[in-house]
mmCIF file of C-alpha atoms in Angstrom:
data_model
loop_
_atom_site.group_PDB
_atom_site.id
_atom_site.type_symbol
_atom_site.label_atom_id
_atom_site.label_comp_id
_atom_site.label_asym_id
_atom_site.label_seq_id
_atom_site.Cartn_x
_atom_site.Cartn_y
_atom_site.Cartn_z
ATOM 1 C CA UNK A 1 13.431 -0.286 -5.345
ATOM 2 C CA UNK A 2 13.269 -0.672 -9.257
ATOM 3 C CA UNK A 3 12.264 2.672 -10.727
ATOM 4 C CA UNK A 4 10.170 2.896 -13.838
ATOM 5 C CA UNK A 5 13.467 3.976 -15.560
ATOM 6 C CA UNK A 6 14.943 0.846 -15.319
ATOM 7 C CA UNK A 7 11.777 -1.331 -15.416
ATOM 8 C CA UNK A 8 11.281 0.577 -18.745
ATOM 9 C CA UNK A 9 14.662 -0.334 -19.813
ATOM 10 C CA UNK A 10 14.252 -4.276 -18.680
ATOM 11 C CA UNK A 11 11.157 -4.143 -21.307
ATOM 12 C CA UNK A 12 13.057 -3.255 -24.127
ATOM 13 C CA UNK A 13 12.023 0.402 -24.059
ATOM 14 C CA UNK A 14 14.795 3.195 -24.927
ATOM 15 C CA UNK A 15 16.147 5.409 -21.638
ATOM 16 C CA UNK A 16 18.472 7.468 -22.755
ATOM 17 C CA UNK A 17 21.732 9.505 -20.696
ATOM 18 C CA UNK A 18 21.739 12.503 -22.624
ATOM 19 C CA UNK A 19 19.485 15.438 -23.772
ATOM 20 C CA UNK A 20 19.176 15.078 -27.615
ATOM 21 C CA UNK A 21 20.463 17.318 -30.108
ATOM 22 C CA UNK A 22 17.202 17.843 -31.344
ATOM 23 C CA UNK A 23 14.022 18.649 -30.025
ATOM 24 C CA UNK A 24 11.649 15.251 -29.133
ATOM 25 C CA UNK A 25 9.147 14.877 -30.942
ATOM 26 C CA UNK A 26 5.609 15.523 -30.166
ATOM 27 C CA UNK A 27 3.533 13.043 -28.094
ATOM 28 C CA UNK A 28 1.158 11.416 -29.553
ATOM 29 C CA UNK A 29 -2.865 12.045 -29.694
ATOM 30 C CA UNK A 30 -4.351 11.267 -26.667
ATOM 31 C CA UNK A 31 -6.031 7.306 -26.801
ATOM 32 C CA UNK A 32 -8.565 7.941 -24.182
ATOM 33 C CA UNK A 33 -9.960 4.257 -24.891
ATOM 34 C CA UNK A 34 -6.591 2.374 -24.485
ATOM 35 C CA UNK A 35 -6.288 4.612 -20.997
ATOM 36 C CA UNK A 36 -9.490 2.922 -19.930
ATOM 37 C CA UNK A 37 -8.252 -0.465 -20.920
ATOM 38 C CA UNK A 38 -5.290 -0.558 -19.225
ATOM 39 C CA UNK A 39 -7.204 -0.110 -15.957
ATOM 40 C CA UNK A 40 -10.052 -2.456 -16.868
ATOM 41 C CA UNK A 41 -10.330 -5.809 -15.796
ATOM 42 C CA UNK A 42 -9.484 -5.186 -12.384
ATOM 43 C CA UNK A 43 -9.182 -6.796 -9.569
ATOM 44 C CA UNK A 44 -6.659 -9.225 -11.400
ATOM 45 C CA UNK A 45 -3.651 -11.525 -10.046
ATOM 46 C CA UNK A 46 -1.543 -8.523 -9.900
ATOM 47 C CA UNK A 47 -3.496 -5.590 -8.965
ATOM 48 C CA UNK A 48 -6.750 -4.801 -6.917
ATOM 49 C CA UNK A 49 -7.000 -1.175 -8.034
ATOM 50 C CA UNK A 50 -5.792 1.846 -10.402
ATOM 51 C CA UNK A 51 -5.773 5.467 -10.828
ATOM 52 C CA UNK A 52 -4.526 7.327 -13.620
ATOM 53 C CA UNK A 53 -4.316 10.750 -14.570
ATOM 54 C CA UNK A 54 -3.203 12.591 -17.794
ATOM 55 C CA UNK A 55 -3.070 16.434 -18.381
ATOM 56 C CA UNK A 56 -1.742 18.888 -20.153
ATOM 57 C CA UNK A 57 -2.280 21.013 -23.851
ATOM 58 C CA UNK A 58 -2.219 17.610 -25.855
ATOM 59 C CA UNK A 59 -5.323 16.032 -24.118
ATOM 60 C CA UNK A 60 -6.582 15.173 -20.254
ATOM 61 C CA UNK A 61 -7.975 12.005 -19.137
ATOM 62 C CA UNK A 62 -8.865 10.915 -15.246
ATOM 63 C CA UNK A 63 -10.107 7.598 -14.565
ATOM 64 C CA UNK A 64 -9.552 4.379 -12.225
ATOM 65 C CA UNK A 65 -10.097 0.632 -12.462
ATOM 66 C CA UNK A 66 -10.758 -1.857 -9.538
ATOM 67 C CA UNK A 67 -11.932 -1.749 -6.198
ATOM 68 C CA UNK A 68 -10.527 0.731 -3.583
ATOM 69 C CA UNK A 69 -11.019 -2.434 -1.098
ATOM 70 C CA UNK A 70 -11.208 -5.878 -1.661
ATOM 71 C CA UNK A 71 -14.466 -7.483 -0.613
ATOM 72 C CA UNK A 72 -16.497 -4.602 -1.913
ATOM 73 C CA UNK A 73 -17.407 -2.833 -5.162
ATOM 74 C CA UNK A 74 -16.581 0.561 -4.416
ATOM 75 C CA UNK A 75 -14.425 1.822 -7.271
ATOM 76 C CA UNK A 76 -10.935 3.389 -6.459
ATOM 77 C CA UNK A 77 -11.317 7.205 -6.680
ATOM 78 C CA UNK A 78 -9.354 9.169 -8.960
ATOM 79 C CA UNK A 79 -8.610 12.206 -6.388
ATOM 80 C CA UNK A 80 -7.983 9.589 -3.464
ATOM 81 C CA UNK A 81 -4.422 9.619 -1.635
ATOM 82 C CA UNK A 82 -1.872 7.066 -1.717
ATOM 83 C CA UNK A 83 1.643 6.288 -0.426
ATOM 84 C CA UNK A 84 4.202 7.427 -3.062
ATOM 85 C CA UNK A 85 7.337 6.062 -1.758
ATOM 86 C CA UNK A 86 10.444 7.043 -3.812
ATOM 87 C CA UNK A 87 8.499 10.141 -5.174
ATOM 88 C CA UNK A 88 9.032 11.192 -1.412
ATOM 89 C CA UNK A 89 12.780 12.383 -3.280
ATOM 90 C CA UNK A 90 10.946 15.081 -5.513
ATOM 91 C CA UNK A 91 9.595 16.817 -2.372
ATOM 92 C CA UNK A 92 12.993 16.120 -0.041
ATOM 93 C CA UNK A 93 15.414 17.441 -3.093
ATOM 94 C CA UNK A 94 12.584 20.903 -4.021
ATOM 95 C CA UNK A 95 13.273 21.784 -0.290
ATOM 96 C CA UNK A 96 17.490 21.633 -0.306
ATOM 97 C CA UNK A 97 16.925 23.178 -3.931
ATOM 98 C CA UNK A 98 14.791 26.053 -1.919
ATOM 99 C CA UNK A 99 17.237 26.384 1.015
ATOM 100 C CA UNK A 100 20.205 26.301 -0.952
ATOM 101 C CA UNK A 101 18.390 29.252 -2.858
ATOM 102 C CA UNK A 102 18.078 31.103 0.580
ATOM 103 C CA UNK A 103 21.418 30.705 1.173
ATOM 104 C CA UNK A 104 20.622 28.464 4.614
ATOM 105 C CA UNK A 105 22.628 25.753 2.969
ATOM 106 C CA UNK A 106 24.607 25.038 -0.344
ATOM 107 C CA UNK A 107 24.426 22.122 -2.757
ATOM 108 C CA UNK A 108 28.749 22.591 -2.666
ATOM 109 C CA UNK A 109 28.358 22.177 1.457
ATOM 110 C CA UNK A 110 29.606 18.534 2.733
ATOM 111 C CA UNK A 111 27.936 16.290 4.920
ATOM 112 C CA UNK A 112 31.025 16.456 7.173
ATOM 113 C CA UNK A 113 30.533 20.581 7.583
ATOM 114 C CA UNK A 114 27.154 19.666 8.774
ATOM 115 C CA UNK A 115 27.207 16.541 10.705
ATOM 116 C CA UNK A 116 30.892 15.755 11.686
ATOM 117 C CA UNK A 117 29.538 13.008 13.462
ATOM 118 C CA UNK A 118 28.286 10.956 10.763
ATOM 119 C CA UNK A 119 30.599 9.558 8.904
ATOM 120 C CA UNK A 120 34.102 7.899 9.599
ATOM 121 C CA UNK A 121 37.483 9.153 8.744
ATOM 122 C CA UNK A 122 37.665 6.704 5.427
ATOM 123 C CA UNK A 123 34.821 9.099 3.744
ATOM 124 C CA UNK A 124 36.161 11.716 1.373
ATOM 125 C CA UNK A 125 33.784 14.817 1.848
ATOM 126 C CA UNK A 126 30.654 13.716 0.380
ATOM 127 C CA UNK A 127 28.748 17.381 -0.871
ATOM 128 C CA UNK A 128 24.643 17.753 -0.763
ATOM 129 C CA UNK A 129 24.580 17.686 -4.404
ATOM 130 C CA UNK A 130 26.423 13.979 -4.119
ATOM 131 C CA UNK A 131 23.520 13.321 -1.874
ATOM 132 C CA UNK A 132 20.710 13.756 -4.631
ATOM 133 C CA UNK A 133 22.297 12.490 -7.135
ATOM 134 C CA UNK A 134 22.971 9.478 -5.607
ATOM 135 C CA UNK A 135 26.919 9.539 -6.628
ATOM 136 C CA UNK A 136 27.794 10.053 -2.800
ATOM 137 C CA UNK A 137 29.150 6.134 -2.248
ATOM 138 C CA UNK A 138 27.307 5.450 1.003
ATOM 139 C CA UNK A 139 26.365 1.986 1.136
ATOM 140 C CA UNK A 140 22.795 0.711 1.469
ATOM 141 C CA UNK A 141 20.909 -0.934 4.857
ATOM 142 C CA UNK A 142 21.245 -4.167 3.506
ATOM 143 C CA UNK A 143 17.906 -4.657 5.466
ATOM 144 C CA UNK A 144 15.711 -7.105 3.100
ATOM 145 C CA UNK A 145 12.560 -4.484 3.486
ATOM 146 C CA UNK A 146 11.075 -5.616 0.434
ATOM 147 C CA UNK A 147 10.295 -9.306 1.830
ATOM 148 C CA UNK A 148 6.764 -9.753 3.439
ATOM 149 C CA UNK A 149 8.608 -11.586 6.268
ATOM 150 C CA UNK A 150 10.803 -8.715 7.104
ATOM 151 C CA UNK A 151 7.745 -6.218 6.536
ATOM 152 C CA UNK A 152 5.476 -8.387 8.675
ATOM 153 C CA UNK A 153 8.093 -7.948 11.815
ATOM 154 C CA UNK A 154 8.762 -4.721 11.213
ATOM 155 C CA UNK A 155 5.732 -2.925 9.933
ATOM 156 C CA UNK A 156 4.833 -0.783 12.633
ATOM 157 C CA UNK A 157 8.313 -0.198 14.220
ATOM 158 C CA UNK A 158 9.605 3.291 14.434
ATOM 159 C CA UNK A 159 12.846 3.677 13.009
ATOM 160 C CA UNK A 160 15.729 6.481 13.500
ATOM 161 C CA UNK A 161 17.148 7.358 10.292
ATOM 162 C CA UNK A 162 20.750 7.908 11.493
ATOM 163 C CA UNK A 163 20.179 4.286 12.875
ATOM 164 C CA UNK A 164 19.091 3.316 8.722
ATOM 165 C CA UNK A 165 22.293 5.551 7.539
ATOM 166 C CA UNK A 166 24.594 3.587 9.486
ATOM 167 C CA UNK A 167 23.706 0.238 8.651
ATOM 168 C CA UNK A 168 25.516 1.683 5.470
ATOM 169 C CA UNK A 169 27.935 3.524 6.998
ATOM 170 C CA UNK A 170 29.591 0.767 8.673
ATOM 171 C CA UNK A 171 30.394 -0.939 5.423
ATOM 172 C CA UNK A 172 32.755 1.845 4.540
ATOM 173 C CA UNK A 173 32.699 4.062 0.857
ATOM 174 C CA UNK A 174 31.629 1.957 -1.597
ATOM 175 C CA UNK A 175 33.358 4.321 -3.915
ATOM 176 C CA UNK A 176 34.789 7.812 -4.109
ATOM 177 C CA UNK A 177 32.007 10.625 -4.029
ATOM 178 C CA UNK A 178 31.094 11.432 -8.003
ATOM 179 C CA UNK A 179 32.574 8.179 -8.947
ATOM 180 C CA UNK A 180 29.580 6.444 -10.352
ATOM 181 C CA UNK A 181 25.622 6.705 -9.940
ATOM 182 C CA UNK A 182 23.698 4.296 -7.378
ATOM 183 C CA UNK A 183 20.668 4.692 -7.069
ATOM 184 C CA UNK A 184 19.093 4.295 -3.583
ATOM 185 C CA UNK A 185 17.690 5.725 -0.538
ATOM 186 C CA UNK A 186 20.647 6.742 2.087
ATOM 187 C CA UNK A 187 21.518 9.664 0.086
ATOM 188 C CA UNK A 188 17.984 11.147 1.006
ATOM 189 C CA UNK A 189 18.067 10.164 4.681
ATOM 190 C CA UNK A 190 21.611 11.755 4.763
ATOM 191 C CA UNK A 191 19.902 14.915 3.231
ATOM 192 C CA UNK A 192 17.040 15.114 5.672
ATOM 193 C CA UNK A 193 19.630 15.098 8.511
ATOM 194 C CA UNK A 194 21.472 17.748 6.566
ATOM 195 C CA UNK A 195 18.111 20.018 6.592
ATOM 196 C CA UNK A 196 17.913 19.768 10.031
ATOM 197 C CA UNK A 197 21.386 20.164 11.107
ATOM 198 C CA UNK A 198 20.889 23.710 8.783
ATOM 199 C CA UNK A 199 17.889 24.360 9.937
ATOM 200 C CA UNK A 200 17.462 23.306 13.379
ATOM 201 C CA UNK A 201 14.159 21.985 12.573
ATOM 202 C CA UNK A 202 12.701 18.507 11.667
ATOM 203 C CA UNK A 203 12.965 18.257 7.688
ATOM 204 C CA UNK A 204 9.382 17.773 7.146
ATOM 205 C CA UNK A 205 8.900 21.540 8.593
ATOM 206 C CA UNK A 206 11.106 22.464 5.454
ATOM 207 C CA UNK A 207 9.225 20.428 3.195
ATOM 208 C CA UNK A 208 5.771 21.704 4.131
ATOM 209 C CA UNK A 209 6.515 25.389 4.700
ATOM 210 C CA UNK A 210 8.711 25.460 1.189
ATOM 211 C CA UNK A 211 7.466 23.276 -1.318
ATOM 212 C CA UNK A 212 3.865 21.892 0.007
ATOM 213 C CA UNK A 213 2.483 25.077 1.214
ATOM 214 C CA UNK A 214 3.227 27.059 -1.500
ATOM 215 C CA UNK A 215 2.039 24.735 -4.335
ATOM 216 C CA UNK A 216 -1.139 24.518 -2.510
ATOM 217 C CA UNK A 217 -0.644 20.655 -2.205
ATOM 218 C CA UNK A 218 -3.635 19.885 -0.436
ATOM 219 C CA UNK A 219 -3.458 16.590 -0.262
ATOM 220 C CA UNK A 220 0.181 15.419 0.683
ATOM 221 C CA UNK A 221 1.584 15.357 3.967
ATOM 222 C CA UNK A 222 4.608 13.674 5.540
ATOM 223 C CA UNK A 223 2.798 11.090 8.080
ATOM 224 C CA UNK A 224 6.240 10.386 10.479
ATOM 225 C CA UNK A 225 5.130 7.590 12.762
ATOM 226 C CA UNK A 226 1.329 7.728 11.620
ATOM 227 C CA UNK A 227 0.391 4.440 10.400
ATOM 228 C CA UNK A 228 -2.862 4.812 8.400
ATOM 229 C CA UNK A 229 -3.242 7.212 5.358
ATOM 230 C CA UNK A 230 -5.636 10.027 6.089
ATOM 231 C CA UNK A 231 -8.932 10.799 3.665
ATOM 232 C CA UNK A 232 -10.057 9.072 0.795
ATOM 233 C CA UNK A 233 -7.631 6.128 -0.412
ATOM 234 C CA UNK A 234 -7.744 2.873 -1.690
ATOM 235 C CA UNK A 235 -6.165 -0.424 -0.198
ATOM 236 C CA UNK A 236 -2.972 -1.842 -0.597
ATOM 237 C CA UNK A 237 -2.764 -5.473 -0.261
ATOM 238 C CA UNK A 238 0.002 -8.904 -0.498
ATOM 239 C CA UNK A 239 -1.476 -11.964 -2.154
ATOM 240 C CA UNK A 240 -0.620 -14.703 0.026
ATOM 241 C CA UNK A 241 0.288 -18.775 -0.886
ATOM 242 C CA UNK A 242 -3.179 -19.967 -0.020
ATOM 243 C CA UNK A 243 -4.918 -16.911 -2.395
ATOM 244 C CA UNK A 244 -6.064 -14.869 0.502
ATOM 245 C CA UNK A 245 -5.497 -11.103 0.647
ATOM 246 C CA UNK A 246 -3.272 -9.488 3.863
ATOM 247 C CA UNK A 247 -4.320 -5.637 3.554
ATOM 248 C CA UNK A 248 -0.652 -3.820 3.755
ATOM 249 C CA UNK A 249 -1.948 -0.619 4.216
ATOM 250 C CA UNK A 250 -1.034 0.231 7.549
ATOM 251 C CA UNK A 251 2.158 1.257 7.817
ATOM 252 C CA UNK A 252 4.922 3.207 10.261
ATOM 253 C CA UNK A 253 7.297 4.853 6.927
ATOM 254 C CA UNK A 254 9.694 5.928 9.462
ATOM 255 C CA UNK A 255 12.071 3.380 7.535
ATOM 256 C CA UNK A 256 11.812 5.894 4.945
ATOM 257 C CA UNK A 257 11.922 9.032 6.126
ATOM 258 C CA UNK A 258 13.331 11.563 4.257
ATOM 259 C CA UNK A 259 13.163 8.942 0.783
ATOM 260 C CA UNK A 260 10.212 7.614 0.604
ATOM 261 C CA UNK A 261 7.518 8.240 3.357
ATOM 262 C CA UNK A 262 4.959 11.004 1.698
ATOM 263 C CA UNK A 263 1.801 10.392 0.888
ATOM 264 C CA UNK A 264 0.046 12.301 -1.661
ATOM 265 C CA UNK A 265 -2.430 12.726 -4.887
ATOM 266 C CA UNK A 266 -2.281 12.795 -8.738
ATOM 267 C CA UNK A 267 -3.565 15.986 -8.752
ATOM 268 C CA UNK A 268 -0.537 17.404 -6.135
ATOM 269 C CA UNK A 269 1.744 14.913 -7.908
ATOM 270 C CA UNK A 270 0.635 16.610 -11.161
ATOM 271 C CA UNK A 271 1.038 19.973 -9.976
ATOM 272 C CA UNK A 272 4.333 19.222 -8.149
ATOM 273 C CA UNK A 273 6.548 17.994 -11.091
ATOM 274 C CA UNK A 274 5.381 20.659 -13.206
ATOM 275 C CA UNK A 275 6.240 23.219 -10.416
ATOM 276 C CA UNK A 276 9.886 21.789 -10.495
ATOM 277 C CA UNK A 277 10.289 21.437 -14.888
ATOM 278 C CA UNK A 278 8.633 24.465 -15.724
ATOM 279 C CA UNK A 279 7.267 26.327 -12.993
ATOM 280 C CA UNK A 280 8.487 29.019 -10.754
ATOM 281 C CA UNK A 281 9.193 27.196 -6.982
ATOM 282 C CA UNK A 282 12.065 27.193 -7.846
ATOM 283 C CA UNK A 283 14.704 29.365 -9.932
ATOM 284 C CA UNK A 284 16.572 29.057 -13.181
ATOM 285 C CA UNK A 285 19.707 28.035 -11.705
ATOM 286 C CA UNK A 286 18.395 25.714 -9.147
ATOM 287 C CA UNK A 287 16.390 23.716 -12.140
ATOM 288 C CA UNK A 288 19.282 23.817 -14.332
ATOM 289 C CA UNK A 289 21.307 21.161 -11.380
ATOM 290 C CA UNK A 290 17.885 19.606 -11.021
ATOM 291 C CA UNK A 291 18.201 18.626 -14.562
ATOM 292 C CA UNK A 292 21.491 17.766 -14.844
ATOM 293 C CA UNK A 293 22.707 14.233 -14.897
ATOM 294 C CA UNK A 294 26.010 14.008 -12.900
ATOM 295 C CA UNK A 295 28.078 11.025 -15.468
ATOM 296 C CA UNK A 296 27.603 9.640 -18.671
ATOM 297 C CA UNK A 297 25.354 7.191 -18.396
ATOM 298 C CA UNK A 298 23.331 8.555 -15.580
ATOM 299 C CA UNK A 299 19.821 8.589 -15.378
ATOM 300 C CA UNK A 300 19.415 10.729 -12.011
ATOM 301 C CA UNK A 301 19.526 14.759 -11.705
ATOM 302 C CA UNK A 302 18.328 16.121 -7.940
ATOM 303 C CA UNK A 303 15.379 14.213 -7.159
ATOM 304 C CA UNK A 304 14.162 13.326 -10.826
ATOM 305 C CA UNK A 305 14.621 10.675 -12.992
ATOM 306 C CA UNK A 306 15.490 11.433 -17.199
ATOM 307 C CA UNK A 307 13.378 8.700 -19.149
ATOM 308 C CA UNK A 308 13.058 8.796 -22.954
ATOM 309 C CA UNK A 309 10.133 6.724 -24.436
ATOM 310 C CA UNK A 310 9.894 6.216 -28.178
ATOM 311 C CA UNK A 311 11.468 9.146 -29.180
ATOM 312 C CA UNK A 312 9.903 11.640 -26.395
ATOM 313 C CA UNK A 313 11.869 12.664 -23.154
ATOM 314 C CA UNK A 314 10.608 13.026 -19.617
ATOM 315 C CA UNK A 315 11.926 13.990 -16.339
ATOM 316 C CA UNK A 316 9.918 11.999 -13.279
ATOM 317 C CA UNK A 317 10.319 9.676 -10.427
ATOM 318 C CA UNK A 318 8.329 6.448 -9.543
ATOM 319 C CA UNK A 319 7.587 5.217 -5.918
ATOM 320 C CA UNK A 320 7.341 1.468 -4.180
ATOM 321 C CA UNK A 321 5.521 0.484 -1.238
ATOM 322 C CA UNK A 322 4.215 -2.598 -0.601
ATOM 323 C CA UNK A 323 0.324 -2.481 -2.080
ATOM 324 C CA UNK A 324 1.356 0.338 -3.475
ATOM 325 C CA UNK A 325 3.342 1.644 -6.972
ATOM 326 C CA UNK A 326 3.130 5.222 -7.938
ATOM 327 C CA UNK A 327 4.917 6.953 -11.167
ATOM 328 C CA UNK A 328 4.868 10.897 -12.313
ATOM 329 C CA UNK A 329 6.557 12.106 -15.198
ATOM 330 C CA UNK A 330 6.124 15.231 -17.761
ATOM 331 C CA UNK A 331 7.313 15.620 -21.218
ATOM 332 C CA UNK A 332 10.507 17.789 -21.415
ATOM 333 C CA UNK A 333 8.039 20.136 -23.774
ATOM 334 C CA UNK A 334 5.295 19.957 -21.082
ATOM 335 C CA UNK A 335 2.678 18.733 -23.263
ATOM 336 C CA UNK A 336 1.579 15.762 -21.428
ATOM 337 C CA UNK A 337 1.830 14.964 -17.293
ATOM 338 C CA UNK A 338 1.443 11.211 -16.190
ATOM 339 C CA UNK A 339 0.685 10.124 -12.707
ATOM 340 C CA UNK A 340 -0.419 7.149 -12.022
ATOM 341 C CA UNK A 341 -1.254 4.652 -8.652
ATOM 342 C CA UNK A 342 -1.447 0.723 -8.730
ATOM 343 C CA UNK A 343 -2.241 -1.163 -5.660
ATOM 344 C CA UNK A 344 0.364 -3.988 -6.487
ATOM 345 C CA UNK A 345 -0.303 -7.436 -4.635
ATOM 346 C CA UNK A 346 3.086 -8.486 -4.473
ATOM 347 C CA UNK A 347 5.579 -6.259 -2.663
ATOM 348 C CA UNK A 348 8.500 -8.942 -3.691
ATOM 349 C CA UNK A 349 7.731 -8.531 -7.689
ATOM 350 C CA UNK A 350 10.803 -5.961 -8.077
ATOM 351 C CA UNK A 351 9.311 -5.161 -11.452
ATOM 352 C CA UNK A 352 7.122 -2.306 -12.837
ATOM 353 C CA UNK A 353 3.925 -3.843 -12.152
ATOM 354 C CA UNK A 354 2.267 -5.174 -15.846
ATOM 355 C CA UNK A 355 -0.801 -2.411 -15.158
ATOM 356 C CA UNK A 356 1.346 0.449 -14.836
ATOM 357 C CA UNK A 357 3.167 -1.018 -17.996
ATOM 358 C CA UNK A 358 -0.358 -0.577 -19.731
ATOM 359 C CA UNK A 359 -1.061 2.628 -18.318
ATOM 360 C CA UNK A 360 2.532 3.963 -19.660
ATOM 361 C CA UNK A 361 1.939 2.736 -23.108
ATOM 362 C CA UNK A 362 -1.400 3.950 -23.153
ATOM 363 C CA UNK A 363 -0.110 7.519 -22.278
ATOM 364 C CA UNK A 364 2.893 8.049 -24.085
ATOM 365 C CA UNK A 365 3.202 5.620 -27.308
ATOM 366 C CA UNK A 366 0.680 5.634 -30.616
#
């Protein structure tokens, strides 16, 4: 999965490893027109629908563009639900954040303490915080999920995620725990298992009694095995060879689990990240490791992605799914919030799809 960070670097736009010296500068006035624009036009080659949502004391703006389903001309609703794949980590990383707070587990705890099981003799001790900061050295699946063939077989197939994890596992340590910063999804299923093994519970009771509940996060849920996505929602759909439309939207994310399964909102996505930067979910010292990138170099904390966009810095995380690509971010002075959903029709494009490109530089540059 290609994360807006790096799809933001591939397009020539600054990311940077490091808080500045000085404070960012402001964003920039609010261009309600070019936020319109970058939605318009749709459905297109690349997209059948939008939503977009900006908030905060420099200016608000709601709006969509497209269809919420092809073949009709109902408009995709600003307040409807959609899958928000890696954006799944936000939730998954609040809730060890939460419990580590309680005391129930600690970010310094190793996988081995908690599932001795797991992982073969030739793993150092990999600790929780390793796990969301994706510096732990477990391997990926290897599985090619993003492929429409290997999404077609596989689509509604319930998968256990110690099953996922040890695809990975049995390629041995790709490198010593803290070594270097790869970005993936193992370290999240790893840290699901981790709540449970603490807990005694399934992860997702975590999740909803200490992060979703709380924030009043109406309209995100962890679906397990459910297939469909409940409520209002638009479409997601692959363009196939012959220019016909296979709707994607049905979906077991059991794949994903603890990384990328959630399905939620702009408004809870919204709410969420500014819970986590700046609210009080959680405490001082459990935002200060949120926020802290692990090497030089790294663009990961716990859960949240550092981006830094002509001169302003924001902490966020994007999602994939296929007809689906989400992204949240807020400025690191809270003036402005971002969250946006495109219905992608091409789950094999491994780029930041060119309307959520629009919508970015719509929100964020003058």
């Amino acid at each position: 999965m290609r994360t807006t960070i790096t799809a933001l670097a591939a397009a020539g736009l600054l990311l940077a490893a490091a808080v500045p010296a000085q404070a960012a500068p402001a964003v920039p006035p609010l261009d309600r027109a070019a936020l319109a624009a970058a939605v318009a036009g749709l459905p297109d080659g690349e997209a059948s629908g939008a939503l977009v949502r900006v908030s905060g004391r420099a200016g608000s703006w709601t709006g969509s563009g497209g269809v919420s389903r092809l073949g009709t001309t109902r408009p995709v609703s600003p307040e409807g639900r959609f899958r928000i794949g890696s954006a799944t980590k936000l939730l998954t990383a609040a809730a060890v954040l939460r419990l580590d707070e309680r005391g129930v587990l600690d970010l310094d705890d190793t996988v081995q303490q908690h599932l001795p099981d797991l992982l073969p003799a030739a793993f150092e001790p990999i600790t929780v915080r390793q796990l969301l900061n994706h510096t732990h050295g477990i391997a990926g699946n290897g599985l090619p999920h993003k492929s429409t063939g290997w999404f077609a077989e596989n689509r509604y197939r319930t998968w256990d995620p110690r099953e996922v994890v040890g695809l990975g596992v049995a390629k041995g340590p790709l490198h010593r725990p803290g070594a270097e910063q790869r970005y993936g999804n193992q370290g999240y299923l790893v840290a699901g298992l981790v709540i449970e093994a603490a807990t005694g519970r399934p992860y997702a009771d975590s999740v909803r009694e200490l992060v979703i509940r709380p924030l009043g996060l109406r309209d995100t849920y962890l679906p397990g095995a459910e297939t469909g996505i409940r409520g209002e929602h638009s479409h997601g759909y692959q363009l196939r060879e012959d220019g016909s439309h296979w709707d994607v939207t049905g979906a077991n994310p059991t794949f994903q689990w603890a990384a990328a399964e959630a399905v939620s909102s702009a408004r809870d996505l919204d709410r969420l990240i500014n819970a986590l930067v700046f609210g009080d979910l959680i405490g001082e010292r459990s935002r200060a490791e949120m926020l802290t990138l692990p090497l030089p170099g790294a663009a990961h904390g716990l859960g949240v992605n550092r981006i830094e966009l002509g001169g302003v810095v924001l902490w966020g995380k994007t999602g994939d799914r296929p007809g689906y690509n989400t992204g949240v971010a807020v400025t690191e002075d809270g003036s402005r919030t971002i969250v946006y959903s495109v219905n992608t029709l091409d789950m094999e494009a491994g780029e930041l799809p060119p309307t959520a490109e629009r919508i970015i530089t719509a929100a964020l540059t003058p």
